[in-house]
Structure formats: structure tokens, C-alpha cells
Coordinates of C-alpha atoms in Angstrom, one line a residue:
Chain A
X10 CA 11.1 33.4 9.1
X11 CA 14.4 34.7 7.8
X12 CA 15.9 31.3 8.3
X13 CA 13.1 29.7 6.3
X14 CA 13.6 32.1 3.4
X15 CA 17.3 31.4 3.4
X16 CA 16.7 27.6 3.5
X17 CA 14.1 27.9 0.7
X18 CA 16.6 29.9 -1.4
X19 CA 19.3 27.4 -0.8
X20 CA 17.1 24.5 -1.6
X21 CA 15.9 26.1 -4.9
X22 CA 19.5 26.9 -5.9
X23 CA 20.6 23.3 -5.2
X24 CA 17.6 21.9 -7.1
X25 CA 18.4 24.2 -10.1
X26 CA 22.0 23.1 -10.2
X27 CA 21.0 19.5 -9.9
X28 CA 18.4 19.9 -12.6
X29 CA 21.0 21.5 -14.8
X30 CA 23.2 18.4 -14.5
X31 CA 20.4 15.8 -14.5
X32 CA 18.0 17.0 -17.1
X33 CA 20.2 16.4 -20.1
X34 CA 21.0 12.9 -18.8
X35 CA 17.3 12.1 -18.4
X36 CA 16.5 13.5 -21.9
X37 CA 19.2 11.4 -23.4
X38 CA 18.0 8.3 -21.6
X39 CA 14.4 8.8 -22.5
X40 CA 15.5 9.2 -26.1
X41 CA 16.9 5.7 -25.9
X42 CA 13.5 4.1 -25.1
X43 CA 11.4 6.3 -27.6
X44 CA 10.3 4.7 -30.8
X45 CA 11.0 7.8 -32.8
X46 CA 12.7 10.7 -31.1
X47 CA 11.7 13.3 -33.6
X48 CA 8.1 12.6 -33.1
X49 CA 8.6 12.6 -29.4
X50 CA 7.6 10.2 -26.6
X51 CA 4.1 10.0 -28.1
X52 CA 5.4 7.7 -30.8
X53 CA 5.6 5.0 -28.1
X54 CA 8.1 3.4 -25.7
X55 CA 10.3 0.5 -26.8
X56 CA 13.3 -1.5 -25.7
X57 CA 14.3 -2.4 -29.2
X58 CA 17.2 0.1 -29.3
X59 CA 18.5 -1.2 -26.1
X60 CA 18.5 -4.8 -27.4
X61 CA 20.1 -3.6 -30.6
X62 CA 22.9 -1.9 -28.7
X63 CA 23.4 -4.9 -26.6
X64 CA 23.7 -7.1 -29.7
X65 CA 26.2 -4.8 -31.4
X66 CA 28.2 -3.5 -28.5
X67 CA 28.1 -6.1 -25.6
X68 CA 31.8 -6.8 -26.4
X69 CA 32.8 -3.1 -25.8
X70 CA 31.0 -3.0 -22.5
X71 CA 32.7 -6.2 -21.3
X72 CA 36.1 -4.9 -22.5
X73 CA 35.5 -1.6 -20.7
X74 CA 35.0 -3.5 -17.4
X75 CA 38.0 -5.7 -18.0
X76 CA 40.2 -2.7 -18.7
X77 CA 38.8 -0.8 -15.7
X78 CA 39.5 -3.5 -13.2
X79 CA 42.8 -4.4 -14.8
X80 CA 43.7 -0.7 -14.5
X81 CA 42.6 -0.8 -10.8
X82 CA 44.7 -3.9 -10.2
X83 CA 47.8 -2.3 -11.7
X84 CA 47.4 1.0 -10.0
X85 CA 46.9 -0.8 -6.6
X86 CA 49.9 -3.1 -7.1
X87 CA 52.2 -0.3 -8.3
X88 CA 50.6 2.9 -6.9
X89 CA 50.2 1.9 -3.2
X90 CA 53.8 0.7 -2.8
X91 CA 55.0 3.7 -4.8
X92 CA 53.1 6.1 -2.5
X93 CA 54.6 4.4 0.5
X94 CA 58.2 4.6 -0.9
X95 CA 57.7 8.2 -1.9
X96 CA 56.4 9.1 1.6
X97 CA 59.0 7.3 3.6
X98 CA 62.1 7.6 1.5
X99 CA 61.3 10.3 -1.0
X100 CA 62.8 13.2 0.8
X101 CA 63.1 16.2 -1.5
X102 CA 62.7 14.0 -4.6
X103 CA 59.2 13.1 -3.6
X104 CA 57.9 16.4 -4.7
X105 CA 59.5 16.1 -8.1
X106 CA 58.4 12.5 -8.6
X107 CA 54.9 13.4 -7.6
X108 CA 54.8 16.3 -10.1
X109 CA 56.1 14.0 -12.9
X110 CA 53.5 11.3 -12.3
X111 CA 50.8 14.0 -12.2
X112 CA 51.8 15.3 -15.6
X113 CA 49.5 13.0 -17.5
X114 CA 46.5 14.8 -16.0
X115 CA 47.6 18.1 -17.5
X116 CA 48.8 16.8 -20.8
X117 CA 46.1 16.2 -23.4
X118 CA 45.2 12.5 -23.7
X119 CA 45.8 12.7 -27.4
X120 CA 49.4 13.7 -26.8
X121 CA 50.0 10.9 -24.4
X122 CA 48.4 8.4 -26.9
X123 CA 50.6 9.7 -29.7
X124 CA 53.7 9.3 -27.5
X125 CA 52.6 5.7 -26.7
X126 CA 52.0 4.9 -30.4
X127 CA 55.4 6.4 -31.3
X128 CA 57.1 4.4 -28.7
X129 CA 55.3 1.0 -28.8
X130 CA 53.6 1.2 -32.3
X131 CA 56.3 -1.2 -33.6
X132 CA 55.4 -4.0 -31.2
X133 CA 52.5 -5.3 -33.4
X134 CA 51.0 -7.8 -30.9
X135 CA 51.1 -5.4 -28.1
X136 CA 49.7 -2.5 -30.2
X137 CA 46.8 -4.7 -31.3
X138 CA 45.8 -6.1 -27.9
X139 CA 43.7 -4.4 -25.2
X140 CA 46.8 -4.2 -23.1
X141 CA 47.8 -1.2 -25.1
X142 CA 44.7 0.6 -23.9
X143 CA 45.4 -0.6 -20.4
X144 CA 48.9 1.0 -20.6
X145 CA 47.3 4.3 -21.5
X146 CA 44.7 4.1 -18.7
X147 CA 47.3 3.2 -16.1
X148 CA 49.4 6.2 -17.0
X149 CA 46.4 8.4 -16.9
X150 CA 44.9 7.1 -13.6
X151 CA 48.0 6.4 -11.6
X152 CA 48.4 9.9 -10.1
X153 CA 44.9 9.7 -8.7
X154 CA 45.7 6.5 -6.8
X155 CA 49.2 7.7 -5.7
X156 CA 47.9 11.1 -4.6
X157 CA 44.9 9.9 -2.6
X158 CA 47.0 7.3 -0.8
X159 CA 49.7 9.8 -0.1
X160 CA 47.1 12.2 1.3
X161 CA 46.1 9.6 3.9
X162 CA 49.7 8.8 4.7
X163 CA 50.3 12.4 5.6
X164 CA 47.4 12.4 8.0
X165 CA 48.1 9.2 9.9
X166 CA 51.8 9.7 10.5
X167 CA 52.6 6.6 8.6
X168 CA 56.4 7.0 9.1
X169 CA 56.1 6.6 12.9
X170 CA 53.7 3.7 12.5
X171 CA 56.3 2.1 10.2
X172 CA 59.1 2.7 12.7
X173 CA 56.9 1.3 15.5
X174 CA 56.3 -1.9 13.6
X175 CA 60.0 -2.1 12.6
X176 CA 61.0 -1.8 16.3
X177 CA 58.8 -4.8 17.1
X178 CA 60.8 -6.8 14.5
X179 CA 58.6 -6.7 11.4
X180 CA 60.3 -6.9 8.1
X181 CA 59.5 -4.2 5.5
X182 CA 57.1 -6.5 3.6
X183 CA 55.2 -7.4 6.8
X184 CA 55.1 -3.8 7.9
X185 CA 53.7 -2.8 4.6
X186 CA 51.0 -5.5 4.5
X187 CA 50.1 -5.6 8.2
X188 CA 50.3 -1.9 9.2
X189 CA 50.7 0.4 6.3
X190 CA 48.0 -0.9 3.9
X191 CA 45.3 -1.4 6.6
X192 CA 45.8 2.2 7.8
X193 CA 45.7 3.5 4.2
X194 CA 42.4 1.9 3.4
X195 CA 40.4 5.1 3.2
X196 CA 42.8 6.6 0.7
X197 CA 43.1 3.3 -1.3
X198 CA 39.3 3.1 -1.6
X199 CA 39.0 6.8 -2.7
X200 CA 41.7 6.2 -5.2
X201 CA 40.1 3.0 -6.5
X202 CA 36.8 4.8 -7.0
X203 CA 38.5 7.4 -9.0
X204 CA 40.5 5.0 -11.1
X205 CA 37.6 2.7 -12.0
X206 CA 35.3 5.7 -12.8
X207 CA 38.0 7.5 -14.9
X208 CA 38.9 4.3 -16.7
X209 CA 35.3 3.4 -17.6
X210 CA 34.6 6.9 -19.0
X211 CA 38.0 7.6 -20.6
X212 CA 37.7 8.7 -24.2
X213 CA 40.6 10.9 -25.4
X214 CA 43.4 8.4 -25.0
X215 CA 41.4 5.4 -25.8
X216 CA 40.2 6.9 -29.1
X217 CA 43.7 7.1 -30.3
X218 CA 44.8 3.8 -28.9
X219 CA 41.9 1.6 -29.9
X220 CA 41.8 -0.8 -32.9
X221 CA 38.5 -2.1 -34.4
X222 CA 38.8 -5.2 -32.2
X223 CA 39.6 -3.3 -29.0
X224 CA 36.7 -0.8 -28.6
X225 CA 35.7 0.3 -25.1
X226 CA 32.3 1.6 -24.1
X227 CA 32.9 5.3 -24.7
X228 CA 34.4 4.4 -28.1
X229 CA 31.4 2.4 -29.0
X230 CA 29.2 5.3 -27.9
X231 CA 31.0 7.7 -30.2
X232 CA 30.8 5.1 -32.9
X233 CA 27.0 4.7 -32.5
X234 CA 26.5 8.5 -32.4
X235 CA 28.5 8.8 -35.6
X236 CA 26.9 6.0 -37.5
X237 CA 23.5 5.1 -36.1
X238 CA 20.1 6.6 -35.3
X239 CA 20.1 8.9 -32.4
X240 CA 17.8 6.5 -30.5
X241 CA 20.5 3.8 -30.6
X242 CA 23.2 6.1 -29.3
X243 CA 20.8 7.2 -26.5
X244 CA 20.0 3.6 -25.6
X245 CA 23.7 3.1 -25.3
X246 CA 23.9 6.0 -22.9
X247 CA 21.1 4.3 -20.9
X248 CA 23.1 1.1 -20.7
X249 CA 26.1 3.0 -19.6
X250 CA 24.2 4.6 -16.8
X251 CA 22.6 1.3 -15.7
X252 CA 26.1 -0.3 -15.6
X253 CA 28.0 2.4 -13.9
X254 CA 25.6 3.9 -11.4
X255 CA 25.1 0.8 -9.3
X256 CA 28.9 0.2 -9.4
X257 CA 29.6 3.7 -8.1
X258 CA 27.0 3.5 -5.4
X259 CA 28.3 0.2 -4.2
X260 CA 31.9 1.4 -4.1
X261 CA 30.8 4.6 -2.3
X262 CA 28.9 2.7 0.3
X263 CA 31.8 0.3 0.8
X264 CA 34.1 3.3 1.3
X265 CA 31.7 5.0 3.7
X266 CA 31.5 1.8 5.8
X267 CA 35.3 1.4 5.9
X268 CA 35.7 5.0 7.0
X269 CA 33.0 4.8 9.6
X270 CA 34.7 1.9 11.3
Chain B
X23 CA 56.5 -17.3 31.5
X24 CA 57.6 -14.2 33.2
X25 CA 58.3 -10.9 31.6
X26 CA 60.1 -9.7 34.7
X27 CA 63.7 -10.7 34.7
X28 CA 67.2 -9.7 33.7
X29 CA 67.5 -9.7 30.0
X30 CA 69.3 -6.5 29.3
X31 CA 72.2 -5.9 27.0
X32 CA 75.0 -3.5 27.5
X33 CA 75.4 -0.7 24.9
X34 CA 78.4 1.1 23.6
X35 CA 78.1 4.2 21.4
X36 CA 81.5 4.9 19.8
X37 CA 82.2 8.3 18.2
X38 CA 78.7 8.5 16.7
X39 CA 78.0 11.8 15.0
X40 CA 75.2 12.7 12.7
X41 CA 75.1 15.1 9.8
X42 CA 71.9 15.2 7.9
X43 CA 71.7 15.4 4.1
X44 CA 71.0 19.1 4.2
X45 CA 74.3 19.6 6.0
X46 CA 73.0 20.3 9.5
X47 CA 75.0 18.7 12.3
X48 CA 72.6 17.2 14.7
X49 CA 75.2 15.4 16.8
X50 CA 78.9 15.8 17.3
X51 CA 80.8 12.5 17.5
X52 CA 80.1 11.2 21.0
X53 CA 81.0 8.1 23.0
X54 CA 78.8 6.6 25.7
X55 CA 78.8 3.4 27.6
X56 CA 75.6 2.1 29.1
X57 CA 75.8 -0.8 31.5
X58 CA 73.6 -3.9 31.5
X59 CA 70.3 -3.1 33.4
X60 CA 71.2 0.6 33.7
X61 CA 68.7 3.4 33.1
X62 CA 70.4 6.2 31.2
X63 CA 68.6 9.5 30.6
X64 CA 69.4 11.8 27.7
X65 CA 68.4 15.2 28.8
X66 CA 68.5 18.6 27.0
X67 CA 66.5 21.3 25.3
X68 CA 64.9 20.6 21.9
X69 CA 67.5 20.4 19.1
X70 CA 70.3 19.2 21.4
X71 CA 70.7 15.9 19.6
X72 CA 69.2 13.6 22.2
X73 CA 66.6 12.1 20.0
X74 CA 69.2 11.7 17.2
X75 CA 71.4 9.8 19.6
X76 CA 68.4 7.5 20.6
X77 CA 67.5 6.9 17.0
X78 CA 71.1 5.9 16.2
X79 CA 71.0 3.4 19.1
X80 CA 67.6 2.2 17.9
X81 CA 68.8 1.7 14.3
X82 CA 66.5 4.3 12.8
X83 CA 69.4 6.5 11.8
X84 CA 72.9 5.6 10.6
X85 CA 75.7 7.4 12.4
X86 CA 78.2 9.3 10.2
X87 CA 81.1 7.2 8.9
X88 CA 83.4 6.2 11.8
X89 CA 80.6 5.8 14.3
X90 CA 79.8 2.5 15.8
X91 CA 77.0 1.0 18.0
X92 CA 77.7 -2.1 20.0
X93 CA 75.3 -4.3 21.9
X94 CA 77.1 -6.6 24.4
X95 CA 80.3 -5.9 22.4
X96 CA 78.7 -6.9 19.1
X97 CA 78.8 -4.4 16.3
X98 CA 75.2 -3.5 15.4
X99 CA 75.9 -0.4 13.3
X100 CA 74.6 -1.8 10.0
X101 CA 71.9 -4.0 11.6
X102 CA 68.4 -2.6 10.8
X103 CA 66.1 -1.9 13.8
X104 CA 63.9 -4.9 13.2
X105 CA 66.8 -7.2 13.9
X106 CA 68.2 -5.3 17.0
X107 CA 65.6 -6.7 19.5
X108 CA 65.0 -3.2 21.0
X109 CA 61.7 -2.1 22.5
X110 CA 60.8 1.4 21.6
X111 CA 58.2 3.8 23.0
X112 CA 57.6 6.8 20.7
X113 CA 56.5 10.3 21.7
X114 CA 53.3 9.9 19.6
X115 CA 53.2 6.2 20.7
X116 CA 52.9 4.9 17.2
X117 CA 50.1 2.5 18.1
X118 CA 48.4 0.8 15.2
X119 CA 44.9 2.2 14.8
X120 CA 43.8 -0.8 12.8
X121 CA 44.3 -3.2 15.7
X122 CA 42.9 -3.6 19.2
X123 CA 44.9 -3.0 22.4
X124 CA 45.6 -6.7 22.8
X125 CA 46.7 -7.1 19.1
X126 CA 49.0 -4.1 19.5
X127 CA 50.7 -5.6 22.5
X128 CA 50.9 -9.0 20.9
X129 CA 52.2 -7.7 17.5
X130 CA 55.9 -8.2 18.2
X131 CA 55.2 -11.7 19.6
X132 CA 53.2 -12.6 16.5
X133 CA 56.0 -11.4 14.3
X134 CA 58.3 -13.7 16.3
X135 CA 56.1 -16.6 15.7
X136 CA 54.9 -17.0 19.3
X137 CA 51.9 -19.3 19.4
X138 CA 48.4 -18.0 20.0
X139 CA 48.1 -19.4 23.5
X140 CA 51.4 -18.2 24.8
X141 CA 50.8 -14.9 23.2
X142 CA 47.5 -14.5 24.9
X143 CA 49.0 -15.3 28.3
X144 CA 51.9 -12.9 27.8
X145 CA 49.5 -10.1 26.7
X146 CA 47.4 -10.8 29.8
X147 CA 50.4 -10.5 32.0
X148 CA 51.5 -7.2 30.5
X149 CA 48.0 -5.8 30.7
X150 CA 48.0 -6.5 34.4
X151 CA 51.5 -5.1 34.8
X152 CA 50.7 -1.8 33.1
X153 CA 47.2 -1.5 34.8
X154 CA 45.1 -1.5 31.7
X155 CA 42.9 -4.5 32.5
X156 CA 39.6 -4.4 30.8
X157 CA 40.8 -2.4 27.8
X158 CA 42.1 -5.4 25.8
X159 CA 39.5 -5.3 23.1
X160 CA 39.3 -1.5 22.7
X161 CA 40.4 0.3 19.6
X162 CA 43.3 2.7 20.0
X163 CA 41.1 5.7 19.1
X164 CA 38.9 4.8 22.2
X165 CA 41.8 5.3 24.7
X166 CA 42.9 8.3 26.7
X167 CA 46.4 9.6 26.4
X168 CA 47.6 7.9 29.6
X169 CA 46.1 4.6 28.5
X170 CA 47.8 4.9 25.1
X171 CA 51.1 5.5 26.9
X172 CA 50.6 2.3 28.9
X173 CA 49.7 0.3 25.8
X174 CA 52.8 1.6 24.0
X175 CA 55.0 0.6 27.0
X176 CA 53.4 -2.9 27.3
X177 CA 53.9 -3.4 23.5
X178 CA 57.5 -2.4 23.7
X179 CA 58.4 -4.7 26.6
X180 CA 56.3 -7.6 25.4
X181 CA 59.1 -8.8 23.1
X182 CA 61.6 -8.9 26.0
X183 CA 63.9 -6.5 24.4
X184 CA 67.6 -6.3 25.3
X185 CA 67.3 -2.6 25.4
X186 CA 64.3 -0.4 26.0
X187 CA 64.3 3.0 24.3
X188 CA 61.8 5.7 25.3
X189 CA 61.5 8.9 23.3
X190 CA 59.8 11.6 25.5
X191 CA 57.1 9.1 26.5
X192 CA 55.3 11.4 28.9
X193 CA 55.6 14.7 27.0
X194 CA 52.2 14.4 25.3
X195 CA 50.3 14.1 28.7
X196 CA 49.1 16.8 31.0
X197 CA 51.1 17.6 34.1
X198 CA 49.2 15.8 36.8
X199 CA 49.1 12.5 34.8
X200 CA 52.7 12.9 33.9
X201 CA 53.8 13.0 37.5
X202 CA 51.7 9.9 38.4
X203 CA 52.9 7.9 35.4
X204 CA 56.5 8.9 36.0
X205 CA 56.4 7.2 39.4
X206 CA 54.7 4.1 37.8
X207 CA 57.2 4.0 35.0
X208 CA 60.1 4.2 37.5
X209 CA 58.8 1.2 39.5
X210 CA 58.2 -0.8 36.3
X211 CA 61.7 -0.1 34.8
X212 CA 63.3 -1.1 38.1
X213 CA 61.2 -4.3 38.2
X214 CA 62.0 -5.2 34.5
X215 CA 65.7 -4.6 34.9
X216 CA 66.1 -3.9 31.2
X217 CA 68.8 -1.6 30.0
X218 CA 66.9 1.6 29.4
X219 CA 67.7 4.7 27.4
X220 CA 65.2 7.5 28.1
X221 CA 65.0 10.8 26.2
X222 CA 63.4 13.8 27.8
X223 CA 63.7 17.6 28.1
X224 CA 62.2 17.5 31.6
X225 CA 64.8 17.6 34.3
X226 CA 62.4 16.3 37.0
X227 CA 61.9 13.1 34.9
X228 CA 65.6 12.8 34.3
X229 CA 66.3 13.1 38.1
X230 CA 63.7 10.6 39.1
X231 CA 64.2 7.9 36.5
X232 CA 67.9 8.0 35.6
X233 CA 70.7 6.0 37.2
X234 CA 72.9 8.4 35.2
X235 CA 71.9 11.5 33.2
X236 CA 73.6 12.7 30.1
X237 CA 73.0 16.4 29.7
X238 CA 73.3 17.5 26.1
X239 CA 73.5 20.9 24.4
X240 CA 73.7 21.8 20.7
X241 CA 74.7 18.2 19.7
X242 CA 77.4 17.9 22.3
X243 CA 77.4 16.0 25.6
X244 CA 77.8 18.7 28.3
X245 CA 78.0 16.3 31.3
X246 CA 77.4 12.7 32.3
X247 CA 76.8 11.8 35.9
X248 CA 74.4 10.6 38.5
X249 CA 71.4 12.9 39.2
X250 CA 73.2 14.1 42.4
X251 CA 76.4 14.8 40.5
X252 CA 74.9 16.9 37.8
X253 CA 72.8 18.7 40.4
X254 CA 75.4 19.5 42.9
X255 CA 78.5 19.5 40.8
X256 CA 77.5 20.9 37.4
X257 CA 80.6 21.4 35.2
X258 CA 79.3 24.3 33.3
X259 CA 76.9 27.2 33.5
X260 CA 74.6 25.6 31.0
X261 CA 74.2 22.4 33.1
X262 CA 73.8 24.4 36.3
X263 CA 71.0 26.5 34.9
X264 CA 69.3 23.7 33.0
X265 CA 69.1 21.4 36.0
X266 CA 67.0 23.1 38.7
X267 CA 67.3 26.7 39.7
X268 CA 70.7 28.3 40.2
X269 CA 72.1 31.6 41.2
X270 CA 75.1 32.3 39.0
X271 CA 77.4 35.0 40.5
X272 CA 80.4 36.5 38.7
X273 CA 82.6 38.4 41.1
X274 CA 86.2 39.2 42.1
X275 CA 87.8 37.0 44.8
X276 CA 90.1 38.1 47.6
X277 CA 91.5 35.7 50.2
X278 CA 89.1 33.0 49.4
X279 CA 86.1 35.3 49.6
X280 CA 83.8 36.6 46.9
X281 CA 83.6 40.4 47.0
X282 CA 80.0 41.3 46.6
X283 CA 78.0 44.6 47.0
X284 CA 76.3 43.1 50.0
X285 CA 79.4 41.8 51.8
X286 CA 81.9 39.0 51.5
X287 CA 81.1 35.3 50.9
X288 CA 83.7 32.7 51.8
X289 CA 84.2 30.0 49.1
X290 CA 86.1 26.7 49.2
X291 CA 88.8 25.6 46.8
X292 CA 91.7 27.4 45.2
X293 CA 92.8 30.3 47.4
X294 CA 94.7 32.0 44.6
X295 CA 91.7 32.9 42.4
X296 CA 91.2 36.5 41.5
X297 CA 87.7 36.2 39.9
X298 CA 85.2 33.4 39.9
X299 CA 81.9 32.3 38.4
X300 CA 80.0 30.8 41.4
X301 CA 76.8 28.7 41.5
X302 CA 74.6 28.7 44.6
X303 CA 71.4 26.6 44.7
X304 CA 68.4 28.6 46.2
X305 CA 67.7 26.0 48.9
X306 CA 71.3 26.1 50.3
X307 CA 70.9 29.7 51.3
X308 CA 69.8 30.4 54.9
X309 CA 67.8 33.6 55.8
X310 CA 69.1 35.0 59.1
X311 CA 68.9 38.3 60.9
X312 CA 70.8 41.1 59.1
X313 CA 74.3 41.3 60.6
X314 CA 74.6 37.7 61.7
X315 CA 75.9 36.6 58.3
X316 CA 78.8 38.1 56.3
X317 CA 76.5 38.7 53.4
X318 CA 73.3 40.7 53.5
X319 CA 70.6 42.1 51.1
X320 CA 67.1 43.4 50.9
X321 CA 64.0 41.3 50.1
X322 CA 62.5 42.4 46.8
X323 CA 59.6 40.0 46.8
X324 CA 58.3 36.9 48.5
X325 CA 56.2 34.2 46.8
X326 CA 54.6 31.7 49.1
X327 CA 54.5 28.3 47.3
X328 CA 53.2 26.2 50.1
X329 CA 55.9 23.7 51.1
X330 CA 58.5 26.6 50.9
X331 CA 58.7 30.2 49.9
X332 CA 60.8 31.8 47.1
X333 CA 62.4 35.1 48.2
X334 CA 64.1 37.4 45.7
X335 CA 67.0 39.3 47.4
X336 CA 68.4 42.4 45.9
X337 CA 71.6 44.3 46.8
X338 CA 73.6 41.3 47.9
X339 CA 75.1 40.6 44.6
X340 CA 75.2 42.5 41.3
X341 CA 72.3 40.4 40.2
X342 CA 69.3 39.4 42.3
X343 CA 69.6 36.2 44.3
X344 CA 66.8 33.6 44.6
X345 CA 66.4 31.9 47.9
X346 CA 64.1 29.0 48.8
X347 CA 63.3 29.6 52.4
X348 CA 61.3 27.4 54.8
X349 CA 57.6 28.3 54.9
X350 CA 57.8 29.2 58.6
X351 CA 59.9 32.3 58.2
X352 CA 57.9 35.5 58.3
X353 CA 59.8 38.2 56.4
X354 CA 58.3 40.8 54.2
X355 CA 59.5 42.7 51.1
X356 CA 61.7 45.6 52.0
X357 CA 63.2 43.9 55.0
X358 CA 67.0 43.7 55.3
X359 CA 68.2 40.1 55.9
X360 CA 71.4 38.2 56.2
X361 CA 72.3 35.4 53.8
X362 CA 74.0 32.4 55.4
X363 CA 75.8 30.3 52.8
X364 CA 78.1 27.4 53.7
X365 CA 81.4 27.7 51.7
X366 CA 81.0 24.2 50.2
X367 CA 77.6 25.1 48.9
X368 CA 79.3 27.5 46.5
X369 CA 80.2 25.7 43.4
X370 CA 82.8 27.3 41.2
X371 CA 82.2 27.0 37.4
X372 CA 84.6 27.4 34.6
X373 CA 84.6 30.9 33.3
X374 CA 82.7 31.7 30.1
X375 CA 79.3 30.0 29.5

């Protein structure tokens, strides 16, 4: 009896918290398919706003995905070897380097963006291309990749595995690809999930770095909130959810399967 | 193809010391020669520098400037481990969790470009040699400690190394398994005939496996010798006490006899000594009737172990004396007994520690 009460209490609490998080999202999404939000759902259900958003902002959605996966590629190619180097050869410097690459999380995105503009603003081509946003996203997401890979390294005693492979004659590159990376997969997947999610939703940095021709999904969202009917902006949110949720679920399932092996 | 055969290299370690970046001195400059096919054991308590020495030979650590490592007379000091053709067994085994047992054993062969068929037959041979038949397709996480140890050994010898390096390979196992695997390892090492360097803190392992044993203490080589030499003729108090049990007696000497509270004990050697530090192994002391030996004492306690009994004798020396007596003697605590010790069983140690 007492256990049941406790269980019910816990369930209610969990549901309340979940509702607190989910209800605004549902309201926003439902607004996106309502003919007139101020008259309520009774005004009818429509997909016209969704189509309108798609016509206007399909480009921003595409660019967001391009940037997210490009960011992932860069953080993988740079972050994983960096984590390996820090772990095996870092010594007492590894702490300091780790702190430095973690700084972008603590520094406001606006400040980083400003620094980037001050530094690279003069390179017109670069400044105008989406690669400029990519740079910002890489700086911002890199610590998540490096840290989650390093966390795995410290649990599987990667240094001894590396020495074991070396004793069997493997060159540093073969060791890295054949032994280190396969054993860091859980960390790499966790890091990848973070990087893609953060990049897709990133607003602060991107807001400062974007140009009219390089808008990402969150920028388009802000744009539509500012300049369009509320229904359009809500339809945009709906599209965002439809895009990102299957992606997150797929990556999570992939990560679970890898870990369960 | 046969993995058994003589393919060892000789090793020379020349004035190799090691100071770490934080300034700690792990190893004082030391020189060692290891013959082709020999099994050398580096023995000592933790922090004595034995693992550092092994890692220098392996190529995992660079010796301080001036140190050199030579294999078959060739200077290998700056050659990285992957080009030294050494097989290594790590304390934690360092098996690759992302590969099966067979893939682990065959990894070094794959790196060397050995074809699939030959690789499979060599892996099969090693699996049989190390008694792990049937486990080839298991994952490392599905193996017991003893099985992991065998896989690690098979993997290390698969590449036909010139030198086999083992860093406390049995330490992670429980005592019964350790004893069994020690015997197995000994037979395997003899059969392979590879030059082997074995690091351990367990003197029983060192005695059984080593052709020669290097006893180390605080980064310094204390003594090098065969197991018999270091057991019967330790050159210091540290070696005497670290290898087996030892009674260390400090006493004045008169006419070639130790003057003890329980009588006089004749010793061999220099007749002009006035004091001595003497070592007497417990099993070299005979228990006889009081009065029939020049030295006598009182039994403090008797612990029956089975194959023998350990008696603690008080009153004979300024400190208690441990005696390993045959299990047939019936003597009780409180009895007065004579201690019969042959003069050549008394080993004189240099004074100090």
C-alpha cells in the first residue's frame, strides 16, 4: 500500500514535469496548423502555413543540416585525434588545454561571434559564405566532442591498449584507426549526438555571423516570429520538430545498439 | 610453421637511468646483460624501478641521456616499440575489447602482412599451445582472468618476438590460479626458448621462473644471481629478508662464535671479526634436546602448517628466532630446546641495512 502511494506520487511528479516541458511545445505546434490562432482551433485546421514556411524557408532548413553535418565532420576529424593526443601525451598540459577548449561554452555566443567578425571580417568571401557560420559552430561544439571522447578514454585504459598495439608492431596511425577509435565508439556517438543537436539549434553565435544569404533554421524561425503571423512561426516550429525528432531518435537508437554490443 | 624454436635475441642495458619530468628518480643508472634464450626476472617491492627497467627495454620509456639499450649488439635506444619486435604481456593484459580472441592473437601477424590462411593456422597453433581451444570466437569481456592471461601470452608470442617482456602477468589472478599458471608459464617459456624478461614482486614466481633474478630496491639493483645464489648467499639484509624468511642476528663475535643470550653459535669465515650481522634460514635450524646443542632457547609458539611447523624460539638470541621444523617433532610452547645450526648455514651480511 505504501509502495503504491510512493509509486503514484512519483508517477504524478514525473508526468507534471513532462507536461511542463511538453505542453508549450504542443501549443506552439497546434498553433501552426490552426487557421486563426486568436480565434482558436475552432477556426479550422490547415496546412497552409506549413507550406508557406516550406516555400519561404526550405533553404534555411537545408543549410542548417549542411552546417550541422559539416560541423560533425570537422569535430570528428579534429576532436577525436585531439582527445587521443591529449589523453596519451597531454601530461599536465592536458588539463589546461581542456579548460581552454571548454571556454566557448562559458563565453556568451555573442562575444565569440564578435571576436570572429573582428578577426575574419576582412576576408570578404569567407565572411559571406556559410563556412563562417561553420567556424563558429565548430568552436562552440568542439568541447562536447573532445570531452565525451576523453571520458571514454579514461574508462577503457586507452593508454595501455595503445601500448599493447604498439608492442605488436602497429604504427601510430594503425593503432588509432584499428584500436583506439573502435574502443571509443560510445564516446564518439555521444559526442556526435551533442554536436548535431547543438549545431541545429544554435542561435546566439549564428545570429551574429549570418548574412541574408546564409540563414539557418533558428535564424529563419526568429525571422518569421519577427515579421510574420504567429501561425507561420508556429508552423516553422512544427517543421523543426518533424525534422529533428526522428534524427535524434535514430541517433539515440544507434548509440544504444553500439553500447549494447 | 612452428612457433616453437630458438628465435631469441640477447639484450644489453647500458647505464640506463630514468628521471621523470617531475624530477623523481625511478631508476639509478644500471647495466644488465641478458643472454640469448635466458629468462631474467626483475624482482622487488613496488616502486623499486623494475617496471621502469622493463619499459625502457620495451621502448615505452626513453632512458636518461647516456643510457643505451642494445639487442644482439645493435643500438635500439631510439627505436620505437613497434619496430623492436618485442612481445609484451601487460599486467592488465591490454587485450582489445573490440576484437575476438582469435583477432587479438592474430593482430600482430595482420600488422606484419601475414596472409589470412597462415594467420589462421598460427592462431590455431597458439590456441592449442596455451590451452584456450574453443574460445577463439569469444569476446574479451566474456573471458575469465586466467583465460585473458593466456590470450595475452598467445598474442605476445604469436609475432615470434626476439624478446618476450612480461609485466606482472599473474598479479591480477587469485592465488590458486596463479600457482597453476606459474607452472604452465614456466613450461611454455622453456619450450619457446625466447629471451624473456619477467617483472614481479612475488619471490616464489621469481624463484620458479628465473634463470637469474635481479633483486631491485629503490631504483637500484641490489643483487643479480641465480635463484640459489640470491637465496643462500644474499649480499645484503634487504635481499635476505625479501627472498624467503630469514633470521637476522646482530651479535658480538669471539673466536669464531656468535655470543648470544642462549649460548654460542659457531660461524664460518673470518676469525678476526668482533661483531657480525648473521642470516640464518628457518629451515636450516635443527630442533634437538636442550643441552645437546651449543645454543638453546624456549619455544614461544608452534604453528602447524601441514608439511612442516613454524616454531618461534625466544631467549636464544636478543630477537626471536623462527624455525621451520619437520612436522613429526612433538614439542610444545614453553619447552626448552637446543638449536643445532651448521656453521656454514650462517651467512654473514655486510653491516648496516
